[in-house]
Coordinates of C-alpha atoms and ligand atoms in Angstrom, one line a residue:
X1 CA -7.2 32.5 3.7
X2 CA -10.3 31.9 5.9
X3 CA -13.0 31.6 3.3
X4 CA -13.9 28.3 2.0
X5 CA -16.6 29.3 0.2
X6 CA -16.4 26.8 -2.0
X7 CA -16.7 24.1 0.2
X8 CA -19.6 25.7 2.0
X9 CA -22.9 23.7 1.7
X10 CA -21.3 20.3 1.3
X11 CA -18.2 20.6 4.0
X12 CA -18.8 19.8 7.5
X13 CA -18.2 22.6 9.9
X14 CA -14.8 24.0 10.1
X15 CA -14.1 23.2 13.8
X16 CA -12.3 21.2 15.8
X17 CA -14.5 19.0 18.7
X18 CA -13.5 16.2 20.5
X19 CA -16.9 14.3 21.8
X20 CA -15.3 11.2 23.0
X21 CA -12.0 9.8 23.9
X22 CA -9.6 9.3 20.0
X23 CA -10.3 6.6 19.2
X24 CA -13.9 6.4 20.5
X25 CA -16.4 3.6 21.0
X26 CA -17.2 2.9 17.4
X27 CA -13.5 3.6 16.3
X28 CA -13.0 1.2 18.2
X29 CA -15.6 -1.4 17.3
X30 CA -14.4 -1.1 14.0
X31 CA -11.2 -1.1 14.3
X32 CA -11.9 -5.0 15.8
X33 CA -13.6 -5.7 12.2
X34 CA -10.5 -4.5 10.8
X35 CA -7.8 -6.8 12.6
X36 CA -10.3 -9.6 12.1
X37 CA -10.7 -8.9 8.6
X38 CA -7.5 -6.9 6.8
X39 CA -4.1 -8.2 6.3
X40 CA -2.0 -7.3 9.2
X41 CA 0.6 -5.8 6.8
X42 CA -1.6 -3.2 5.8
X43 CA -0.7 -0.4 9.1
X44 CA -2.7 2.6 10.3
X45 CA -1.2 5.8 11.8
X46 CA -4.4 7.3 13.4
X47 CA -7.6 4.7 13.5
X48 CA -10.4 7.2 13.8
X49 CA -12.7 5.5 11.4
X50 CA -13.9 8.4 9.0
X51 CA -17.5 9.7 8.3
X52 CA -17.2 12.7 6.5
X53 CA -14.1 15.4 5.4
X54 CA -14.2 18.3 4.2
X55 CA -12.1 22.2 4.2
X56 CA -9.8 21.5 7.1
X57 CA -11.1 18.6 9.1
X58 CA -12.1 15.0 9.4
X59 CA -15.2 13.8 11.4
X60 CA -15.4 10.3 12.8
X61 CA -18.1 8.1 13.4
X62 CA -18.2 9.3 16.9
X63 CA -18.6 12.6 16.3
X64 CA -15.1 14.2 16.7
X65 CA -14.0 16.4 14.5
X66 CA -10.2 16.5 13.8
X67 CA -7.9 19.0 12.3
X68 CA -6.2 17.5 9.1
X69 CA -2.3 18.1 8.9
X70 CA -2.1 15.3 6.1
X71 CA -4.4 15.7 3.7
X72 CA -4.4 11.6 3.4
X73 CA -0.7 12.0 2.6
X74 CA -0.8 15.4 0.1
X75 CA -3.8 14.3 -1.8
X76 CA -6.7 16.0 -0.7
X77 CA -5.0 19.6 -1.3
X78 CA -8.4 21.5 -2.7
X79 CA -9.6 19.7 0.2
X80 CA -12.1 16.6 1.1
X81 CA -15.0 16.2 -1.7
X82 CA -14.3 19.6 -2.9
X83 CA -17.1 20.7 -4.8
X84 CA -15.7 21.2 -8.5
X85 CA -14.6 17.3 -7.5
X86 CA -17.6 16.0 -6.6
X87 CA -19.6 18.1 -9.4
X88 CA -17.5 16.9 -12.2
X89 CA -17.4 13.4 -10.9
X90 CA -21.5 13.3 -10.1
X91 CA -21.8 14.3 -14.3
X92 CA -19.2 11.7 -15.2
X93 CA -20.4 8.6 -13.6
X94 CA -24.5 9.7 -14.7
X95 CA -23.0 9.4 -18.8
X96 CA -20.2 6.4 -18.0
X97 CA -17.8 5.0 -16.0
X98 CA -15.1 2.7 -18.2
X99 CA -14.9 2.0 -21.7
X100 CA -11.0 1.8 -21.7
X101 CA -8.9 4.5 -22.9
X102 CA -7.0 2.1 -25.5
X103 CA -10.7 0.7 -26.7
X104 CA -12.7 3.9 -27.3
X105 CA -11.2 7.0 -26.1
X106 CA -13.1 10.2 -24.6
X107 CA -12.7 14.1 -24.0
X108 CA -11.6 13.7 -20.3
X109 CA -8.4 11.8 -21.1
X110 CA -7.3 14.4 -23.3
X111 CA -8.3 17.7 -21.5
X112 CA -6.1 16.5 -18.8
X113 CA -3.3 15.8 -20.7
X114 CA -3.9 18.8 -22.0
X115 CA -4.0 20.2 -18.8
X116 CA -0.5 18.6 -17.6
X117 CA 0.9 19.7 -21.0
X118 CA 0.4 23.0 -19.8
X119 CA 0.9 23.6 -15.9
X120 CA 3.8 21.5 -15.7
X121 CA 7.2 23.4 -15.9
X122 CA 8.9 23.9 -19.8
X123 CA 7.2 25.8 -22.7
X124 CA 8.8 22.9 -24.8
X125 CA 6.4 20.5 -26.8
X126 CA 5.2 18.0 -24.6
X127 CA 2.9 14.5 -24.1
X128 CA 1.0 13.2 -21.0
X129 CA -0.1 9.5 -20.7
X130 CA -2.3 8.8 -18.0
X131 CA -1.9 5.6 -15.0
X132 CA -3.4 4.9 -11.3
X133 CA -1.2 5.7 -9.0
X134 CA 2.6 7.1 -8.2
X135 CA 4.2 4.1 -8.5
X136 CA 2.8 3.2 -11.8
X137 CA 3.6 6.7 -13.0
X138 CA 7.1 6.2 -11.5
X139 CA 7.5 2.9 -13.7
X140 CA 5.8 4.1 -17.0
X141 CA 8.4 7.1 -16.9
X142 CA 11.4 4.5 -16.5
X143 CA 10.4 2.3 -19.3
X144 CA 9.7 5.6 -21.5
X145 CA 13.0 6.8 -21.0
X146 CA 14.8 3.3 -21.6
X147 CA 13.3 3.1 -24.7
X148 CA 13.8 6.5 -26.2
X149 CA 18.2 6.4 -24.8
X150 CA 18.4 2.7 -25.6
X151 CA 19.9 2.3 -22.1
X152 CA 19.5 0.8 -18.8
X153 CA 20.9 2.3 -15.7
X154 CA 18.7 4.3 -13.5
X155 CA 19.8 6.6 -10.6
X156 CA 17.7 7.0 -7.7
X157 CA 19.3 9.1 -4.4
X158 CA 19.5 8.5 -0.9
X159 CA 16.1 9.2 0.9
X160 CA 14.5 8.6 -2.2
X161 CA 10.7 7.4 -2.4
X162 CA 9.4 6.3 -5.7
X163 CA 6.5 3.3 -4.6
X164 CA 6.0 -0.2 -3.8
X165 CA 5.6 -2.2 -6.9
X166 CA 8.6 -3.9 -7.6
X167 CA 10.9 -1.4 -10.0
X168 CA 10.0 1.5 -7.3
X169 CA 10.7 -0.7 -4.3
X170 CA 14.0 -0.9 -5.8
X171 CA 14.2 2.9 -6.8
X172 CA 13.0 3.3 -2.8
X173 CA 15.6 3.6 -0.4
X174 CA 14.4 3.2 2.8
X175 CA 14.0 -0.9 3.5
X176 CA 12.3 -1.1 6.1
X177 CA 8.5 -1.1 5.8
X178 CA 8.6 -0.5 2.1
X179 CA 11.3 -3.2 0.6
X180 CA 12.0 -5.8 3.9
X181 CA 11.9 -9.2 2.7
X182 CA 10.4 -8.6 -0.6
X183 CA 13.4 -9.2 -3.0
X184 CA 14.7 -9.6 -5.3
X185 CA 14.1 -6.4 -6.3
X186 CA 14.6 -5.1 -10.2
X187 CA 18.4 -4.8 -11.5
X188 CA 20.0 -1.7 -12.8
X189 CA 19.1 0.5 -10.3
X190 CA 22.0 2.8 -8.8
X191 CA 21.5 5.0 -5.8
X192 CA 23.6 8.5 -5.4
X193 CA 24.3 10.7 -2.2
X194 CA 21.7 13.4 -1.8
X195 CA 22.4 17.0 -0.6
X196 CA 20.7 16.7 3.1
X197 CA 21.6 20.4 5.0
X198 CA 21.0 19.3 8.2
X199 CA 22.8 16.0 8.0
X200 CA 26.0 17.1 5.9
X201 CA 29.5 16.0 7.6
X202 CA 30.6 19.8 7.1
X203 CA 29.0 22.7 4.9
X204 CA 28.6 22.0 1.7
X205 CA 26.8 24.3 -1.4
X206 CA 24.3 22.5 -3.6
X207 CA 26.8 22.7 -6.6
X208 CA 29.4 20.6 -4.9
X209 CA 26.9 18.3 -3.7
X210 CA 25.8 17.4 -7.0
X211 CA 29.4 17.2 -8.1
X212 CA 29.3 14.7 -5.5
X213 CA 26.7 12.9 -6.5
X214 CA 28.1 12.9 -10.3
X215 CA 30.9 11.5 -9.4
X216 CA 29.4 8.3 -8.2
X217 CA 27.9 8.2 -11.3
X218 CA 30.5 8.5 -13.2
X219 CA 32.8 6.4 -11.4
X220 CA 30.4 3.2 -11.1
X221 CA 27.9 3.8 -13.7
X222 CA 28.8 5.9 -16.5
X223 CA 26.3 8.4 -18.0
X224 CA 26.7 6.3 -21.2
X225 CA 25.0 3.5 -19.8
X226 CA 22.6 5.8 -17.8
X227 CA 19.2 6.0 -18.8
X228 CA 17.1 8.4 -16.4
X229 CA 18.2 9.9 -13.2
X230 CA 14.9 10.3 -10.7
X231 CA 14.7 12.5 -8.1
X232 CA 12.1 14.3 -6.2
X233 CA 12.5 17.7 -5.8
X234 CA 11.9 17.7 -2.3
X235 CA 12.4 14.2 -0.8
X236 CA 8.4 13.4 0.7
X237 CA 8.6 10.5 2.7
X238 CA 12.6 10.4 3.4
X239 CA 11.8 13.5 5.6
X240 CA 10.9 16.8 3.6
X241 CA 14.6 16.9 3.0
X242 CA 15.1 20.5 0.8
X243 CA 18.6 20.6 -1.0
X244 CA 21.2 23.1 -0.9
X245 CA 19.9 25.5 -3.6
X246 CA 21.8 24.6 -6.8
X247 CA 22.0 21.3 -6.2
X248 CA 18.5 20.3 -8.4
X249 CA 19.8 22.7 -11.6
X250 CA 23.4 21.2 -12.1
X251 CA 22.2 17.5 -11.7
X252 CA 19.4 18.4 -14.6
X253 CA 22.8 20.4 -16.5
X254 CA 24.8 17.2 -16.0
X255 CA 21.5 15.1 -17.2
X256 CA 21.4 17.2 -20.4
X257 CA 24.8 17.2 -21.7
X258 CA 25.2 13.2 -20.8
X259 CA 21.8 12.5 -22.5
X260 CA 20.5 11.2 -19.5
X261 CA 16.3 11.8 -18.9
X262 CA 16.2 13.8 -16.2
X263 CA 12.8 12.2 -14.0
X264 CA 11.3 14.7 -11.5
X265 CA 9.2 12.9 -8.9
X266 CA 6.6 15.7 -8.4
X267 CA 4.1 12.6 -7.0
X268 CA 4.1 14.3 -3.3
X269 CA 5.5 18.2 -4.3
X270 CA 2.9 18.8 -7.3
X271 CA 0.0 20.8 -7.6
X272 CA 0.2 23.4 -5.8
X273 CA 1.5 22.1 -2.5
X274 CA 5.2 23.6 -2.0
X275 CA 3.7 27.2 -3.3
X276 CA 4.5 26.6 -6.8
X277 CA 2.7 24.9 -9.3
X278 CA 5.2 22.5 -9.2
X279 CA 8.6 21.9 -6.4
X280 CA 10.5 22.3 -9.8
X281 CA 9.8 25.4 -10.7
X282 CA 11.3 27.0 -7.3
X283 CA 14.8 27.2 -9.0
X284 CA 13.5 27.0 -12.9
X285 CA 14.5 23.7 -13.1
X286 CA 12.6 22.0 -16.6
X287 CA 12.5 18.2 -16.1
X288 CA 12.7 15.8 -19.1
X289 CA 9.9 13.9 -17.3
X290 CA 7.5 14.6 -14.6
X291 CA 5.5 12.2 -12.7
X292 CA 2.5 13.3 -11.1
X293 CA -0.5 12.0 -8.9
X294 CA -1.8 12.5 -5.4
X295 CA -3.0 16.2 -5.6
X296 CA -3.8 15.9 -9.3
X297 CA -7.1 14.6 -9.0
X298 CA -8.9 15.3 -5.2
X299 CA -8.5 11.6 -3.7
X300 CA -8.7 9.5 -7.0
X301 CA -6.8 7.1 -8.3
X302 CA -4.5 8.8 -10.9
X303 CA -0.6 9.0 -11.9
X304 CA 0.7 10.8 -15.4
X305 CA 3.8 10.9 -17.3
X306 CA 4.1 13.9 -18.8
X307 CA 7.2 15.3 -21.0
X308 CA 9.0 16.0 -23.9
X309 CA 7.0 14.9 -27.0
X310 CA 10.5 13.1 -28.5
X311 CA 10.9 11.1 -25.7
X312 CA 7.4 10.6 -25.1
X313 CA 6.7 9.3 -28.6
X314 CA 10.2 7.2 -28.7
X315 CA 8.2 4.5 -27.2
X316 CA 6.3 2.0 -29.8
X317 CA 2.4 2.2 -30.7
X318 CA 1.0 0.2 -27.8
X319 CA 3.6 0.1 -25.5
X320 CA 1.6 2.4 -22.6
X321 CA -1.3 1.2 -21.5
X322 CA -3.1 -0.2 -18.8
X323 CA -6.8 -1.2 -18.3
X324 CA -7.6 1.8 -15.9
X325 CA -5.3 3.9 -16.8
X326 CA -7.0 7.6 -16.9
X327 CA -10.3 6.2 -16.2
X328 CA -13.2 8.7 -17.1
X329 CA -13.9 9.0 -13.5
X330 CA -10.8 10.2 -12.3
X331 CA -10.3 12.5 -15.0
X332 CA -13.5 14.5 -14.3
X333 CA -12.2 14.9 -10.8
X334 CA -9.0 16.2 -12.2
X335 CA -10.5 18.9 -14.0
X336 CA -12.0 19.3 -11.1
X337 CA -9.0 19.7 -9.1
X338 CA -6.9 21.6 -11.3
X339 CA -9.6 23.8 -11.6
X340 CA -9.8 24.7 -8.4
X341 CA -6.1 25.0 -8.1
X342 CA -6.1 27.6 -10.1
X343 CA -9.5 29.3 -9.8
X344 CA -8.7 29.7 -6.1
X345 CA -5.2 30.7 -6.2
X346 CA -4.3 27.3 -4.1
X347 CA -0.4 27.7 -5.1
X348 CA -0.3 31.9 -3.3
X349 CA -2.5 29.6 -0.3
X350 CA 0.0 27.2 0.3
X351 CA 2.3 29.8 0.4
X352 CA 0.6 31.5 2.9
X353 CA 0.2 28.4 5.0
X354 CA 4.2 28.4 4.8
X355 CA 4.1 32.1 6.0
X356 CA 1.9 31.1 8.9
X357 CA 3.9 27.4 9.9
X358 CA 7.0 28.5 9.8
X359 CA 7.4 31.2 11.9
X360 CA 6.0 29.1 14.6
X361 CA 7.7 26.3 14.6
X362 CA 10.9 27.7 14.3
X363 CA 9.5 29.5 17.3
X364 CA 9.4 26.2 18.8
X365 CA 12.5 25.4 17.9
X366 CA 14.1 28.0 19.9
X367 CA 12.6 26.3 22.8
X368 CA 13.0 22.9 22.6
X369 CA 15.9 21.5 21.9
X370 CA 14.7 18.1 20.5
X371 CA 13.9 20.1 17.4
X372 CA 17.5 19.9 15.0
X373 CA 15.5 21.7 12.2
X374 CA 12.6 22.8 10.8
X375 CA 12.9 23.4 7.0
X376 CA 10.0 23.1 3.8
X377 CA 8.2 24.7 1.2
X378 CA 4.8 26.3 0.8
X379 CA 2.2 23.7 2.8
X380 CA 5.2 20.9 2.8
X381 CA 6.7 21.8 5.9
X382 CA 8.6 19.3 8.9
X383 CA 10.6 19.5 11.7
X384 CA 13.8 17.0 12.5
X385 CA 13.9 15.6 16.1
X386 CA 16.8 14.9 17.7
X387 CA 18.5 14.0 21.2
X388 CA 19.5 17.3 23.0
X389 CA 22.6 19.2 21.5
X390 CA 23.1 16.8 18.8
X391 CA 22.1 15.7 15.5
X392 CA 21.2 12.1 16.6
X393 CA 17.8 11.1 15.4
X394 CA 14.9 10.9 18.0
X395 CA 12.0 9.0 16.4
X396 CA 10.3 8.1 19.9
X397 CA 10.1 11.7 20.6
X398 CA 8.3 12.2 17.1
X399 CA 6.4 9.1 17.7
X400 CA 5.0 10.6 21.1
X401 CA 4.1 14.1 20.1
X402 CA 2.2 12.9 17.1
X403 CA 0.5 10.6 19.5
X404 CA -0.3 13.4 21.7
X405 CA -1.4 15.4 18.9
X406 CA -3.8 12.5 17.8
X407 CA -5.1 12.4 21.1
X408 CA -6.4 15.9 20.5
X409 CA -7.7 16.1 17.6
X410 CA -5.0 16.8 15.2
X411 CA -3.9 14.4 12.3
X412 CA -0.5 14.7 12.1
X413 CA 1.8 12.5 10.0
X414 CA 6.2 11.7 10.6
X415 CA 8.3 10.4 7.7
X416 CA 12.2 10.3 7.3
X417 CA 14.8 7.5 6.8
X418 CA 15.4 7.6 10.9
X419 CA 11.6 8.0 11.3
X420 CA 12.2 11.2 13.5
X421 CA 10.6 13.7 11.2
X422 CA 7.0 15.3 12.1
X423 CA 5.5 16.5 8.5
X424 CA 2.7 18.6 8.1
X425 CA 0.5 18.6 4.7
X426 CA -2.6 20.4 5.4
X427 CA -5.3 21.0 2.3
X428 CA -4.6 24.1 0.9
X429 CA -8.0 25.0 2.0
X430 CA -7.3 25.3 5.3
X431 CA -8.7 28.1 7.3
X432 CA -6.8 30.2 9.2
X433 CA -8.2 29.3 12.7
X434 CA -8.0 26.0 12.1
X435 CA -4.4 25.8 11.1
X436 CA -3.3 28.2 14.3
X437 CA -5.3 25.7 16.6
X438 CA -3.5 23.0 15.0
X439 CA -0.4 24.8 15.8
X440 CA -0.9 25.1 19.1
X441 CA -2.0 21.8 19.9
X442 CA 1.4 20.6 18.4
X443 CA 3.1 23.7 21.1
X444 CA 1.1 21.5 24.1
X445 CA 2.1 18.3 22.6
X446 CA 6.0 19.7 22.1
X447 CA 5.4 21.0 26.1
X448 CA 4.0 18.4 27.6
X449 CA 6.7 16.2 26.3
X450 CA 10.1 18.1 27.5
X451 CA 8.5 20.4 29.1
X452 CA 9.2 24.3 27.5
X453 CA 12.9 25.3 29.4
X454 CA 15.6 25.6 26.7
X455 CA 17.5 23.6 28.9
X456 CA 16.0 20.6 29.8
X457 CA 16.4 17.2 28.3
X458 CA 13.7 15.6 27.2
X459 CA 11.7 13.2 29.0
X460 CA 11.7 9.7 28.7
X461 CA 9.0 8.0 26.6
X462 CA 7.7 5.2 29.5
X463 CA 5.6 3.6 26.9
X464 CA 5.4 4.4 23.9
X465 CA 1.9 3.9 22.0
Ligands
LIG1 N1 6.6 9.0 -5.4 C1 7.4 11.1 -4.3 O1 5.4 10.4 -2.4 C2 3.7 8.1 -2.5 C3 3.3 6.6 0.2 C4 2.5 6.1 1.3 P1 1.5 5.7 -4.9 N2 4.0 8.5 -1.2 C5 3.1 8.0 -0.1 C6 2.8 4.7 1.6 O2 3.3 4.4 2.7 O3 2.6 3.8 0.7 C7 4.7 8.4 -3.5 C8 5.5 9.6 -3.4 C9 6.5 9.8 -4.4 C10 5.8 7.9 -5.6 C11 4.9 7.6 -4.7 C12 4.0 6.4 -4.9 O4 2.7 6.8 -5.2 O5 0.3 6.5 -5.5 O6 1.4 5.5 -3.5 O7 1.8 4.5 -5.7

């Protein structure tokens, strides 16, 4: 797991070094430019201002060089400018860069469908069209599956993230920063209660859970006027949330037999990152529809819609589209991508990285009891803060260990509905050393906050940054 050979020559050396204070001088300069100059509205989690990434770590423009735990949010999972990326890419934009798929097609397009056709899990007959991002995926796959059932309803769960357009804010369950005060948002949207482990009243198995979840819809629905249920597999930004085994197979049962289009939201899981190909294929679960993007193309902008040919094709001549959609660009760093995923074994890698993170943070969690759980798949892997001896969500103590882990040279993300969930999405290039060091910067950060006695309560934040 060490070897990054193929990112030697263009990556930067896989160490971390910390030359200057994080953020430094020029950070810092910059980050002026940006207040002066971007809309307030857009936030920023760590503003090291980036000159070059690559393997394991970012550098900055003064020099430091940080360990990446978030692979810009699970999209850089072969890792920054990795080299079948950038070679595919370089070759593409030399020939050309845009003609419009719907104008005057080319190879790319179709080797990545053919690609997705492929990897993704079924052995049925399937179709891929091609979009820029997760939301746009997320809203192609809705429209697809209202127009092959000839229905309207949608079901989205609790915790869910789907985007920010306007359909996925509404398919989004969290309101605040993604939906507060930008409503109305899109009708027809139904949301359903999740199996959450760590947050259920009193045991409860997966099955019974998504009898649960049925029900509602059901009762205040009906699968006859249900058109698509969407679900991730594992909940990304609503906290890494994994459900009680079985609960993901009988909601895709119940989908089937109603003739509802089961939707899995593979935008965050895919690609290698939970140690599968796909989050799906953990409990053999075939979705009707997948949507895909982030790890599917190295850091460019692409989103598919891949699935059943029937459904795929109910939709009329024309009706998918865009003017970027699959652009020649992105698809060459797709094959790319995919390439390396599977030339390097990235999907037994992010296992590993599981094999390596876990263990050690549930070590942690036997000694400080802020952490309520620590839970994941593969290289998507979190732990749940909470106040001392109960499950009551602490996001100021996830808030100032990330801080402290920033300040040392380690990107590290949070997520979750109560914002009290530290996540961890390292490239699945990682090496080794860089991922223990990472781990024990996040042991300091978790000691210097509550200090290591099983005991103690954690200290109070004075200021939060
Ligand atoms: N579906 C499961 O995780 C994107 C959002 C970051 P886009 N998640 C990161 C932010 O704060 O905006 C995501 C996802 C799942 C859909 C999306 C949306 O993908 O490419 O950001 O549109």
């Amino acid at each position: 797991m060490t070897d990054i050979s193929t990112a030697e020559g263009s990556s930067p050396l896989q160490e971390r070094r910390l030359r200057t204070e994080v953020p430094g001088p020029r950070s810092r300069e910059l980050l002026t430019r940006r207040t002066a100059a971007v809309a307030a509205g857009v936030g920023v989690t760590l503003p090291v201002f980036v000159a070059e990434a690559g393997g394991g770590v970012i550098v900055d423009v003064d020099g430091n060089s940080l360990i990446d735990f978030g692979s810009g949010i699970a999209v850089v999972s072969v890792g920054n400018s990795a080299p079948r990326v950038v070679a595919g890419v370089r070759e593409q934009v030399g020939r050309f860069t845009h003609t419009c798929f719907m104008v005057t097609p080319y190879e790319g397009y179709v080797a990545v469908c053919e690609a997705l056709n492929r990897l993704t899990p079924g052995t049925h007959d399937k179709r891929s069209a091609l979009f820029n991002s997760g939301s746009e995926a997320v809203e192609n796959a809705v429209k697809i599956a209202r127009a092959a059932t000839r229905r309207q309803a949608v079901i989205a769960f609790d915790h869910g993230y789907h985007g920010r357009t306007n359909l996925t804010m509404a398919l989004t369950a969290k309101s605040k920063p993604y939906k507060h005060s930008f409503g109305p948002f899109a009708p027809e949207i139904y949301r359903a209660p999740l199996s959450y482990p760590f947050r259920e009243p009193a045991p409860i198995s997966g099955a019974e859970a998504a009898e649960r979840a049925i029900s509602v819809i059901d009762k205040q629905v009906g699968a006859e006027n249900t058109a698509a249920l969407v679900i991730e597999p594992i909940q990304g930004e609503g906290g890494f949330i994994v459900p009680a085994e079985g609960f993901l197979p009988r909601l895709a049962d119940y989908c089937r037999e109603a003739g509802i289009v089961f939707i899995a939201d593979e935008i965050q899981t895919g690609f290698a990152r939970t140690g599968a190909m796909f989050a799906c294929d953990h409990e053999g679960v075939v979705p009707d529809l997948i949507t895909t993007a982030k790890g599917i193309a190295g850091g460019f902008p692409l989103g598919a819609v891949t699935g059943r040919t029937e459904l795929m094709d109910a939709v009329h001549v024309g009706g998918l589209g865009g003017t970027y959609g699959g652009n020649p660009v992105a698809c060459a760093a797709a094959l790319g991508a995919i390439a390396t995923i599977e030339e390097e074994d990235l999907v037994g890698r992010a296992r590993n990285i599981g094999e390596v993170m876990l263990p050690a943070l549930r070590e942690l969690q036997a000694r400080h009891r802020i952490v309520g759980d620590v839970r994941g798949r593969g290289a998507m892997i979190a732990m749940e803060l909470v106040t001392p001896g109960t499950r009551e969500p602490n996001p100021d103590a996830a808030q100032a260990i990330a801080k402290a882990c920033h300040a040392q040279g380690l990107v590290a993300l949070t997520a979750g509905t109560y914002g009290n969930v530290l996540r961890f999405l390292p490239p699945l290039v990682m090496p080794e050393h860089l991922l223990k060091e990472g781990l024990g910067i996040l042991e300091d950060a978790f000691a210097g906050f509550g200090g290591a006695q099983p005991q103690a309560p954690s200290r109070p934040i004075a200021t939060p940054a």
